[in-house]
Tab-separated table of C-alpha atoms and ligand atoms in Angstrom:
chain	number	residue	atom	x	y	z
V	1	UNK	CA	128.837	88.736	84.124
V	2	UNK	CA	125.814	89.031	81.905
V	3	UNK	CA	124.040	86.216	80.178
V	4	UNK	CA	122.459	87.029	76.824
V	5	UNK	CA	118.685	87.285	77.061
V	6	UNK	CA	118.774	87.597	80.829
V	7	UNK	CA	117.811	90.860	82.463
V	8	UNK	CA	119.231	91.321	85.920
V	9	UNK	CA	118.343	94.158	88.277
V	10	UNK	CA	120.870	96.078	90.264
V	11	UNK	CA	119.437	98.154	93.074
V	12	UNK	CA	120.588	98.890	96.594
V	13	UNK	CA	117.348	97.604	98.146
V	14	UNK	CA	117.838	94.223	96.512
V	15	UNK	CA	120.918	93.433	98.576
V	16	UNK	CA	120.074	95.489	101.667
V	17	UNK	CA	120.091	93.601	104.971
V	18	UNK	CA	116.323	93.830	105.687
V	19	UNK	CA	115.499	92.497	102.205
V	20	UNK	CA	117.926	89.619	102.601
V	21	UNK	CA	116.426	88.776	105.999
V	22	UNK	CA	112.889	88.471	104.596
V	23	UNK	CA	113.991	86.463	101.562
V	24	UNK	CA	116.088	84.120	103.729
V	25	UNK	CA	113.120	83.517	106.041
V	26	UNK	CA	110.795	82.637	103.140
V	27	UNK	CA	113.358	80.466	101.353
V	28	UNK	CA	114.034	78.575	104.575
V	29	UNK	CA	110.383	77.485	104.457
V	30	UNK	CA	110.585	76.496	100.806
V	31	UNK	CA	113.305	76.997	98.195
V	32	UNK	CA	112.422	79.531	95.452
V	33	UNK	CA	109.445	80.693	97.516
V	34	UNK	CA	109.895	84.416	96.897
V	35	UNK	CA	110.023	86.822	93.976
V	36	UNK	CA	109.882	90.592	93.983
V	37	UNK	CA	106.918	91.815	91.992
V	38	UNK	CA	105.200	94.853	90.504
V	39	UNK	CA	106.299	98.432	91.057
V	40	UNK	CA	109.654	97.670	92.686
V	41	UNK	CA	110.810	95.527	89.745
V	42	UNK	CA	109.444	97.941	87.129
V	43	UNK	CA	111.069	100.941	88.797
V	44	UNK	CA	114.415	99.248	89.454
V	45	UNK	CA	114.500	98.281	85.793
V	46	UNK	CA	114.141	101.875	84.620
V	47	UNK	CA	116.138	103.464	87.437
V	48	UNK	CA	113.113	105.100	89.093
V	49	UNK	CA	112.924	105.353	92.888
V	50	UNK	CA	111.367	102.417	94.743
V	51	UNK	CA	109.187	103.154	97.764
V	52	UNK	CA	107.496	99.870	98.589
V	53	UNK	CA	108.822	96.387	98.108
V	54	UNK	CA	106.223	93.783	97.219
V	55	UNK	CA	107.039	90.106	97.331
V	56	UNK	CA	104.979	87.329	95.734
V	57	UNK	CA	105.080	83.806	97.110
V	58	UNK	CA	103.445	80.420	96.587
V	59	UNK	CA	103.435	79.992	100.385
V	60	UNK	CA	100.012	80.459	101.978
V	61	UNK	CA	99.587	83.423	104.330
V	62	UNK	CA	99.757	81.081	107.337
V	63	UNK	CA	102.983	79.593	106.058
V	64	UNK	CA	104.374	83.102	105.530
V	65	UNK	CA	103.546	84.124	109.106
V	66	UNK	CA	105.112	80.916	110.393
V	67	UNK	CA	108.253	81.277	108.287
V	68	UNK	CA	108.980	84.876	109.172
V	69	UNK	CA	108.177	84.625	112.883
V	70	UNK	CA	110.449	81.569	113.090
V	71	UNK	CA	113.182	83.850	111.728
V	72	UNK	CA	112.439	86.465	114.396
V	73	UNK	CA	110.702	88.947	112.065
V	74	UNK	CA	107.406	90.673	112.799
V	75	UNK	CA	104.335	89.666	110.760
V	76	UNK	CA	101.162	91.757	110.507
V	77	UNK	CA	98.207	90.199	108.701
V	78	UNK	CA	97.286	93.507	107.000
V	79	UNK	CA	95.202	92.087	104.183
V	80	UNK	CA	94.943	88.443	105.065
V	81	UNK	CA	91.734	87.920	103.066
V	82	UNK	CA	93.676	89.055	99.968
V	83	UNK	CA	96.626	86.942	101.030
V	84	UNK	CA	98.839	89.819	102.149
V	85	UNK	CA	101.091	89.736	105.192
V	86	UNK	CA	103.216	92.771	106.032
V	87	UNK	CA	106.598	91.585	107.231
V	88	UNK	CA	108.807	94.053	109.055
V	89	UNK	CA	112.559	93.573	109.121
V	90	UNK	CA	114.738	96.222	110.770
V	91	UNK	CA	111.835	98.684	110.609
V	92	UNK	CA	111.417	98.175	106.850
V	93	UNK	CA	107.988	96.850	105.793
V	94	UNK	CA	107.556	94.303	102.993
V	95	UNK	CA	104.198	93.261	101.582
V	96	UNK	CA	104.285	89.524	101.079
V	97	UNK	CA	101.330	88.291	99.040
V	98	UNK	CA	100.390	84.730	98.177
V	99	UNK	CA	100.030	84.026	94.441
V	100	UNK	CA	96.411	84.476	93.399
V	101	UNK	CA	94.083	83.823	90.531
V	102	UNK	CA	90.686	85.407	89.974
V	103	UNK	CA	87.745	83.124	90.603
V	104	UNK	CA	85.173	85.747	89.660
V	105	UNK	CA	85.115	89.478	88.988
V	106	UNK	CA	82.263	91.968	88.805
V	107	UNK	CA	84.056	95.122	87.686
V	108	UNK	CA	84.543	96.358	91.234
V	109	UNK	CA	86.159	93.595	93.222
V	110	UNK	CA	87.526	90.154	92.566
V	111	UNK	CA	87.022	86.901	94.415
V	112	UNK	CA	90.442	85.274	94.452
V	113	UNK	CA	91.877	81.872	95.227
V	114	UNK	CA	95.465	81.133	96.173
V	115	UNK	CA	97.581	79.323	93.629
V	116	UNK	CA	101.058	77.866	93.199
V	117	UNK	CA	101.252	79.086	89.637
V	118	UNK	CA	103.305	82.198	88.865
V	119	UNK	CA	101.696	82.561	85.438
V	120	UNK	CA	98.186	82.639	86.904
V	121	UNK	CA	99.264	85.360	89.298
V	122	UNK	CA	100.625	87.475	86.458
V	123	UNK	CA	97.486	87.038	84.347
V	124	UNK	CA	95.324	88.909	86.870
V	125	UNK	CA	97.539	91.994	86.954
V	126	UNK	CA	96.701	95.104	84.920
V	127	UNK	CA	99.572	96.139	82.659
V	128	UNK	CA	102.482	94.227	81.210
V	129	UNK	CA	104.943	96.623	82.883
V	130	UNK	CA	103.287	95.816	86.236
V	131	UNK	CA	103.555	92.053	85.798
V	132	UNK	CA	107.319	91.796	86.208
V	133	UNK	CA	108.896	89.512	88.789
V	134	UNK	CA	112.473	89.241	89.970
V	135	UNK	CA	114.275	86.407	91.717
V	136	UNK	CA	116.203	87.250	94.873
V	137	UNK	CA	119.389	87.428	92.748
V	138	UNK	CA	117.762	90.093	90.545
V	139	UNK	CA	116.972	87.993	87.458
V	140	UNK	CA	113.801	89.368	85.923
V	141	UNK	CA	110.860	87.212	84.798
V	142	UNK	CA	108.552	88.717	82.208
V	143	UNK	CA	105.643	86.261	81.889
V	144	UNK	CA	103.660	88.419	79.434
V	145	UNK	CA	106.726	88.784	77.239
V	146	UNK	CA	106.236	92.536	76.844
V	147	UNK	CA	106.762	93.962	80.309
V	148	UNK	CA	110.481	94.701	80.128
V	149	UNK	CA	110.221	96.406	76.743
V	150	UNK	CA	107.119	98.371	77.799
V	151	UNK	CA	108.753	99.636	80.987
V	152	UNK	CA	111.839	100.765	79.074
V	153	UNK	CA	109.861	102.326	76.228
V	154	UNK	CA	107.312	103.955	78.535
V	155	UNK	CA	104.296	102.124	77.100
V	156	UNK	CA	101.318	101.270	79.296
V	157	UNK	CA	99.727	98.224	77.689
V	158	UNK	CA	97.015	96.024	79.162
V	159	UNK	CA	97.720	92.328	79.640
V	160	UNK	CA	95.629	90.536	77.032
V	161	UNK	CA	92.421	92.095	75.768
V	162	UNK	CA	92.032	95.622	77.107
V	163	UNK	CA	88.221	95.648	77.225
V	164	UNK	CA	88.077	92.293	79.009
V	165	UNK	CA	90.591	93.460	81.581
V	166	UNK	CA	88.691	96.690	82.197
V	167	UNK	CA	85.384	94.845	82.651
V	168	UNK	CA	87.045	92.814	85.412
V	169	UNK	CA	87.869	96.010	87.314
V	170	UNK	CA	86.900	99.464	86.035
V	171	UNK	CA	89.528	101.072	88.242
V	172	UNK	CA	91.990	99.945	85.583
V	173	UNK	CA	90.717	102.833	83.439
V	174	UNK	CA	92.093	105.300	85.962
V	175	UNK	CA	95.202	103.208	86.498
V	176	UNK	CA	95.876	103.343	82.743
V	177	UNK	CA	96.141	107.132	82.942
V	178	UNK	CA	97.963	107.102	86.277
V	179	UNK	CA	100.744	104.828	85.016
V	180	UNK	CA	100.871	106.711	81.711
V	181	UNK	CA	101.404	109.947	83.657
V	182	UNK	CA	104.170	108.438	85.776
V	183	UNK	CA	105.958	106.147	83.351
V	184	UNK	CA	104.616	106.862	79.879
V	185	UNK	CA	106.674	108.335	77.069
V	186	UNK	CA	105.142	109.533	73.835
V	187	UNK	CA	101.505	109.051	72.886
V	188	UNK	CA	99.182	106.784	74.877
V	189	UNK	CA	98.561	103.253	73.645
V	190	UNK	CA	95.646	103.690	71.217
V	191	UNK	CA	94.032	100.316	71.938
V	192	UNK	CA	94.061	100.896	75.684
V	193	UNK	CA	92.813	104.455	75.303
V	194	UNK	CA	89.941	103.395	73.036
V	195	UNK	CA	88.937	100.639	75.480
V	196	UNK	CA	88.967	103.103	78.398
V	197	UNK	CA	86.815	105.555	76.443
V	198	UNK	CA	84.339	102.870	75.390
V	199	UNK	CA	83.869	101.538	78.923
V	200	UNK	CA	84.020	104.789	80.879
V	201	UNK	CA	80.455	104.389	82.223
V	202	UNK	CA	81.725	101.568	84.433
V	203	UNK	CA	83.634	104.087	86.572
V	204	UNK	CA	80.386	105.070	88.283
V	205	UNK	CA	80.096	101.565	89.753
V	206	UNK	CA	83.394	101.932	91.663
V	207	UNK	CA	83.612	103.025	95.265
V	208	UNK	CA	84.429	106.722	95.448
V	209	UNK	CA	87.281	105.994	97.859
V	210	UNK	CA	89.108	103.940	95.228
V	211	UNK	CA	88.443	106.587	92.576
V	212	UNK	CA	89.797	109.399	94.727
V	213	UNK	CA	92.882	107.455	95.806
V	214	UNK	CA	93.750	106.707	92.196
V	215	UNK	CA	93.018	110.269	91.046
V	216	UNK	CA	95.266	111.693	93.744
V	217	UNK	CA	98.110	109.441	92.621
V	218	UNK	CA	97.575	110.581	89.029
V	219	UNK	CA	97.768	114.224	90.104
V	220	UNK	CA	100.970	113.537	92.034
V	221	UNK	CA	102.821	112.504	88.852
V	222	UNK	CA	105.612	114.863	87.810
V	223	UNK	CA	103.772	115.698	84.596
V	224	UNK	CA	100.119	114.581	84.350
V	225	UNK	CA	99.292	116.987	81.498
V	226	UNK	CA	98.993	114.549	78.602
V	227	UNK	CA	97.087	112.000	80.661
V	228	UNK	CA	94.573	114.621	81.794
V	229	UNK	CA	94.153	116.034	78.306
V	230	UNK	CA	93.415	112.525	77.019
V	231	UNK	CA	90.987	111.929	79.885
V	232	UNK	CA	89.204	115.133	79.030
V	233	UNK	CA	88.826	114.372	75.354
V	234	UNK	CA	87.666	110.821	76.070
V	235	UNK	CA	85.000	112.126	78.467
V	236	UNK	CA	86.592	110.276	81.374
V	237	UNK	CA	87.389	113.387	83.400
V	238	UNK	CA	83.720	114.387	83.313
V	239	UNK	CA	82.838	110.867	84.432
V	240	UNK	CA	85.017	111.208	87.562
V	241	UNK	CA	84.423	114.885	88.236
V	242	UNK	CA	81.662	116.709	86.358
V	243	UNK	CA	82.501	119.664	88.651
V	244	UNK	CA	85.665	120.357	86.633
V	245	UNK	CA	84.950	123.100	84.092
V	246	UNK	CA	86.000	122.997	80.447
V	247	UNK	CA	89.061	125.216	81.058
V	248	UNK	CA	90.225	123.119	84.054
V	249	UNK	CA	92.755	120.964	82.194
V	250	UNK	CA	94.202	124.029	80.415
V	251	UNK	CA	94.691	125.762	83.788
V	252	UNK	CA	96.324	122.653	85.144
V	253	UNK	CA	98.618	122.456	82.119
V	254	UNK	CA	99.679	126.040	82.781
V	255	UNK	CA	100.301	125.247	86.455
V	256	UNK	CA	102.514	122.284	85.576
V	257	UNK	CA	104.430	124.468	83.139
V	258	UNK	CA	104.908	127.082	85.882
V	259	UNK	CA	106.050	124.444	88.394
V	260	UNK	CA	108.492	122.961	85.920
V	261	UNK	CA	109.981	126.146	84.546
V	262	UNK	CA	110.290	127.786	87.989
V	263	UNK	CA	111.373	124.698	89.918
V	264	UNK	CA	108.423	125.080	92.270
V	265	UNK	CA	107.235	122.108	94.311
V	266	UNK	CA	104.050	120.373	93.183
V	267	UNK	CA	101.242	118.931	95.176
V	268	UNK	CA	98.213	116.884	94.074
V	269	UNK	CA	95.693	118.939	96.041
V	270	UNK	CA	97.030	122.228	94.752
V	271	UNK	CA	96.701	120.822	91.258
V	272	UNK	CA	93.170	119.683	91.953
V	273	UNK	CA	92.328	123.153	93.270
V	274	UNK	CA	93.536	124.491	89.926
V	275	UNK	CA	91.476	121.973	87.938
V	276	UNK	CA	88.291	122.867	89.796
V	277	UNK	CA	86.454	126.161	89.296
V	278	UNK	CA	87.016	128.870	91.930
V	279	UNK	CA	83.586	128.322	93.390
V	280	UNK	CA	83.445	127.127	96.992
V	281	UNK	CA	80.013	125.528	96.607
V	282	UNK	CA	81.028	123.496	93.580
V	283	UNK	CA	84.229	122.434	95.336
V	284	UNK	CA	82.258	121.417	98.411
V	285	UNK	CA	79.948	119.289	96.284
V	286	UNK	CA	82.960	117.595	94.687
V	287	UNK	CA	84.537	116.851	98.076
V	288	UNK	CA	81.278	115.484	99.440
V	289	UNK	CA	80.659	113.239	96.456
V	290	UNK	CA	84.147	111.723	96.467
V	291	UNK	CA	84.217	111.551	100.292
V	292	UNK	CA	87.455	113.471	100.654
V	293	UNK	CA	88.985	113.718	104.135
V	294	UNK	CA	87.963	116.868	106.022
V	295	UNK	CA	91.411	118.437	105.796
V	296	UNK	CA	91.512	117.807	102.038
V	297	UNK	CA	88.049	119.342	101.609
V	298	UNK	CA	88.936	122.357	103.761
V	299	UNK	CA	92.074	123.005	101.777
V	300	UNK	CA	90.259	122.873	98.419
V	301	UNK	CA	87.438	125.089	99.653
V	302	UNK	CA	89.937	127.622	101.040
V	303	UNK	CA	91.845	127.626	97.744
V	304	UNK	CA	88.603	128.469	95.892
V	305	UNK	CA	87.867	131.467	98.171
V	306	UNK	CA	87.794	134.964	96.745
V	307	UNK	CA	88.462	137.185	99.761
V	308	UNK	CA	90.921	138.706	100.094
V	309	UNK	CA	91.346	138.711	96.336
V	310	UNK	CA	94.763	137.580	95.197
V	311	UNK	CA	96.026	139.438	92.123
V	312	UNK	CA	99.464	139.750	90.593
V	313	UNK	CA	99.737	143.489	91.313
V	314	UNK	CA	99.252	143.386	95.091
V	315	UNK	CA	101.411	145.729	97.170
V	316	UNK	CA	103.776	144.291	99.791
V	317	UNK	CA	101.421	145.553	102.405
V	318	UNK	CA	98.402	143.834	100.870
V	319	UNK	CA	100.415	140.647	100.578
V	320	UNK	CA	101.277	140.758	104.282
V	321	UNK	CA	97.623	141.310	105.125
V	322	UNK	CA	96.517	138.416	102.953
V	323	UNK	CA	99.197	136.166	104.442
V	324	UNK	CA	98.043	137.100	107.934
V	325	UNK	CA	94.403	136.425	107.084
V	326	UNK	CA	94.854	133.216	105.089
V	327	UNK	CA	98.054	131.632	106.342
V	328	UNK	CA	100.881	130.691	104.018
V	329	UNK	CA	99.381	127.454	102.672
V	330	UNK	CA	96.084	128.910	101.492
V	331	UNK	CA	97.827	132.029	100.178
V	332	UNK	CA	100.222	129.997	98.028
V	333	UNK	CA	97.393	127.741	96.776
V	334	UNK	CA	95.461	130.818	95.652
V	335	UNK	CA	98.509	132.476	94.107
V	336	UNK	CA	99.289	129.385	92.051
V	337	UNK	CA	95.673	129.015	91.008
V	338	UNK	CA	95.499	132.695	90.035
V	339	UNK	CA	98.805	132.500	88.189
V	340	UNK	CA	97.685	129.413	86.249
V	341	UNK	CA	94.396	131.112	85.308
V	342	UNK	CA	96.060	134.375	84.188
V	343	UNK	CA	96.917	135.132	80.590
V	344	UNK	CA	100.005	133.188	79.693
V	345	UNK	CA	103.280	134.966	80.372
V	346	UNK	CA	101.508	138.009	81.736
V	347	UNK	CA	102.868	139.298	85.042
V	348	UNK	CA	104.910	136.101	85.575
V	349	UNK	CA	107.544	137.975	87.582
V	350	UNK	CA	104.915	139.499	89.851
V	351	UNK	CA	103.234	136.158	90.533
V	352	UNK	CA	106.616	134.612	91.289
V	353	UNK	CA	107.370	137.487	93.665
V	354	UNK	CA	104.179	136.783	95.613
V	355	UNK	CA	105.389	133.274	96.339
V	356	UNK	CA	108.827	134.561	97.294
V	357	UNK	CA	107.192	137.021	99.698
V	358	UNK	CA	105.193	134.227	101.276
V	359	UNK	CA	108.396	132.211	101.701
V	360	UNK	CA	110.233	135.126	103.266
V	361	UNK	CA	107.706	136.573	105.701
V	362	UNK	CA	106.131	134.800	108.656
V	363	UNK	CA	102.948	136.514	109.828
V	364	UNK	CA	103.408	137.794	113.410
V	365	UNK	CA	101.069	136.780	116.200
V	366	UNK	CA	98.674	139.437	117.434
V	367	UNK	CA	100.293	140.380	120.765
V	368	UNK	CA	97.065	140.887	122.786
V	369	UNK	CA	94.655	138.320	124.159
V	370	UNK	CA	91.500	138.296	126.328
V	371	UNK	CA	93.528	138.671	129.515
V	372	UNK	CA	95.153	141.890	128.287
V	373	UNK	CA	91.708	143.341	127.495
V	374	UNK	CA	90.350	142.419	130.938
V	375	UNK	CA	93.467	143.940	132.539
V	376	UNK	CA	92.644	147.152	130.663
V	377	UNK	CA	89.331	147.317	132.543
V	378	UNK	CA	86.801	145.442	130.380
V	379	UNK	CA	84.589	143.041	132.383
V	380	UNK	CA	84.832	139.460	131.148
V	381	UNK	CA	82.096	138.840	128.559
V	382	UNK	CA	81.300	139.382	124.902
V	383	UNK	CA	82.778	142.889	124.926
V	384	UNK	CA	86.262	141.420	125.363
V	385	UNK	CA	86.133	139.805	121.938
V	386	UNK	CA	84.728	142.936	120.331
V	387	UNK	CA	87.558	145.062	121.773
V	388	UNK	CA	90.171	142.505	120.696
V	389	UNK	CA	88.844	142.451	117.134
V	390	UNK	CA	88.813	146.201	116.899
V	391	UNK	CA	92.389	146.578	118.142
V	392	UNK	CA	93.496	143.750	115.867
V	393	UNK	CA	91.908	145.468	112.861
V	394	UNK	CA	93.854	148.629	113.710
V	395	UNK	CA	97.041	146.610	114.220
V	396	UNK	CA	96.674	144.961	110.786
V	397	UNK	CA	96.020	148.424	109.294
V	398	UNK	CA	99.256	149.622	110.988
V	399	UNK	CA	101.070	146.931	108.971
V	400	UNK	CA	101.602	144.857	112.118
V	401	UNK	CA	103.431	147.424	114.227
V	402	UNK	CA	105.812	146.014	116.814
V	403	UNK	CA	105.594	149.152	118.950
V	404	UNK	CA	104.165	147.898	122.246
V	405	UNK	CA	103.491	151.407	123.506
V	406	UNK	CA	101.226	152.347	120.623
V	407	UNK	CA	99.397	149.003	120.858
V	408	UNK	CA	98.737	149.636	124.564
V	409	UNK	CA	97.587	153.191	123.793
V	410	UNK	CA	95.257	151.921	121.126
V	411	UNK	CA	93.794	149.351	123.505
V	412	UNK	CA	93.157	152.092	126.068
V	413	UNK	CA	91.473	154.319	123.499
V	414	UNK	CA	89.229	151.522	122.229
V	415	UNK	CA	88.251	150.528	125.774
V	416	UNK	CA	87.393	154.154	126.615
V	417	UNK	CA	85.256	154.419	123.530
V	418	UNK	CA	83.398	151.177	124.212
V	419	UNK	CA	82.900	150.855	127.971
X	501	ATP	P1	103.378	102.391	92.774
X	501	ATP	O1	104.828	102.625	92.673
X	501	ATP	O2	102.582	103.535	92.359
X	501	ATP	O3	102.923	101.804	94.106
X	501	ATP	P2	102.692	99.779	91.834
X	501	ATP	O4	102.951	99.084	90.544
X	501	ATP	O5	103.306	99.183	93.063
X	501	ATP	O6	103.097	101.291	91.659
X	501	ATP	P3	100.159	99.415	93.118
X	501	ATP	O7	98.871	100.128	92.926
X	501	ATP	O8	100.827	99.529	94.436
X	501	ATP	O9	101.119	99.871	91.963
X	501	ATP	O10	99.881	97.892	92.783
X	501	ATP	C1	100.883	96.860	92.930
X	501	ATP	C2	100.745	95.835	91.818
X	501	ATP	O11	99.533	95.105	91.973
X	501	ATP	C3	100.687	96.439	90.431
X	501	ATP	O12	101.987	96.591	89.888
X	501	ATP	C4	99.841	95.426	89.677
X	501	ATP	O13	100.621	94.340	89.256
X	501	ATP	C5	98.888	94.914	90.732
X	501	ATP	N1	97.591	95.627	90.778
X	501	ATP	C6	97.210	96.570	91.670
X	501	ATP	N2	95.964	97.002	91.460
X	501	ATP	C7	95.498	96.307	90.400
X	501	ATP	C8	94.267	96.281	89.692
X	501	ATP	N3	93.250	97.078	90.022
X	501	ATP	N4	94.160	95.399	88.669
X	501	ATP	C9	95.172	94.606	88.329
X	501	ATP	N5	96.360	94.583	88.947
X	501	ATP	C10	96.541	95.423	89.973
X	502	MG	MG1	102.856	99.862	95.130
C-alpha cells in the first residue's frame, strides 16, 4: 500500500538478513535509533546499484559498540574520532556513524560534535541528493526538501548556499563534478558550477590524497565527459592537474565514445593515461605531486611510453612482439590511448583488431634460462645473461618458434661464437 506523499524504498539489501540483524541490534538499544543514509538511499531511490550501506544513529559510538556486541555482531572502531563504527553481520560490513554537526571548518577538515538532531546531521552534508535518510521500513526522509526530486531528475545541488558550503570543505568542488558524472542528467547546475569556478583556488589547500581519491572516482563514472569538459572550461582541471594538455579532455571524450560504442571495459587509470600527454617525465611529475601509489604511477608511465611504437597498421607479427615486450595490460593501455588520439573514425577497425589480438594471444615464456646456458658450456657469470639475451632476441625474431631443436641449435651457435 502506498501513502500519498510518502516515498518508500524497495531494495533487496533493505530486507536482507545481515541488514535486519544490525538494525535490530541498534533498535534494541533505543527505538528509532537507526536510519540508512547517503549513497545507499539515493541509489535505491533511482534503482542504481548499492555497494556500501551507511547507517546514521543518535547513539554514541560507545553505545553502538555496546549494542551490536550484545547482539553478537562484530564492531570495529574504524573512524571512531569521526563517530564511525564498522559493524559486520554475516560478513557484510555496515558503517554506523553517530549524528554530527560541524563545530568549525577550515576548508580542509571539520571539527565535529555528536548530536541527537537528524536535521543538524543533514545540514553538514554536501548535496541535497546525498542528504536522504530512510527508516528501517524504507520510508524516505528528505530534510532539505529537494533531495528526492534531485536524485530522480539527476540534479546535483548544494545544500544551502553553494559558496558557503564549498568554503567549509573545498573537496566539495570535486565532489560536485564526481556526482554530476555519476548521477547527473542534462546540464550542470549553474549556481553550483559558478561557485566551484569562483572558489577553485581553494583546491590547492586540500591534501593531495583526498584530491586523487576523488578524481579517481570521477574517472570511474560510466560517462565523465561532460563533467570533465566543464572542469576544463572552468579552469578546475588545470588546478588539479596542470600536467594535462589542452587536448586531454578531447582525447578522453573520444576514448569514452570508443568504450561505449564498442562495449569495451573502462578503467579510471586508462582514462587518466589518455588525459595526460604521452610524455613519461610529465606523467612522473603528476604521479609524484599527487602521491599516487607505485603501481598506479608505473602503469601511467608505461602507458605513456613510446617504444615499441603502437600504431593502427601494425602487422600480426609486430603485435605479438609488442605484446611480448609490454605485456597485455600496457599494450592495451597504449592501444586505447593511441586510438583515442587518432583522427576520428580513421582506422577504427584496425585499432579494434589490435585489442582483439591482445585478447586472443598469450605471449609464450622464453623456454631457456640461466641453467640451460650453463649446461651448454658457459661458465656461470655475466656471460650467461648476454647469451640468454642474444638467443631470446633471435627467438623473438623467429616469431616465438616452438621448435625445441632449432632453439637448442641456436644456443649452441651463440655459445660457440661467444666463448
Ligand atoms: P558512493 O556511492 O560513491 O560511495 P556516497 O554518497 O556514499 O556515494 P561518500 O563519499 O561515500 O558518497 O559519502 C557518504 C555521504 O557522506 C555522502 O552521501 C554525503 O552525505 C556525506 N559526505 C561525504 N563527504 C562529504 C563532504 N566532503 N562534505 C559533505 N558531505 C560529505
Ligand atoms: Mg559511500
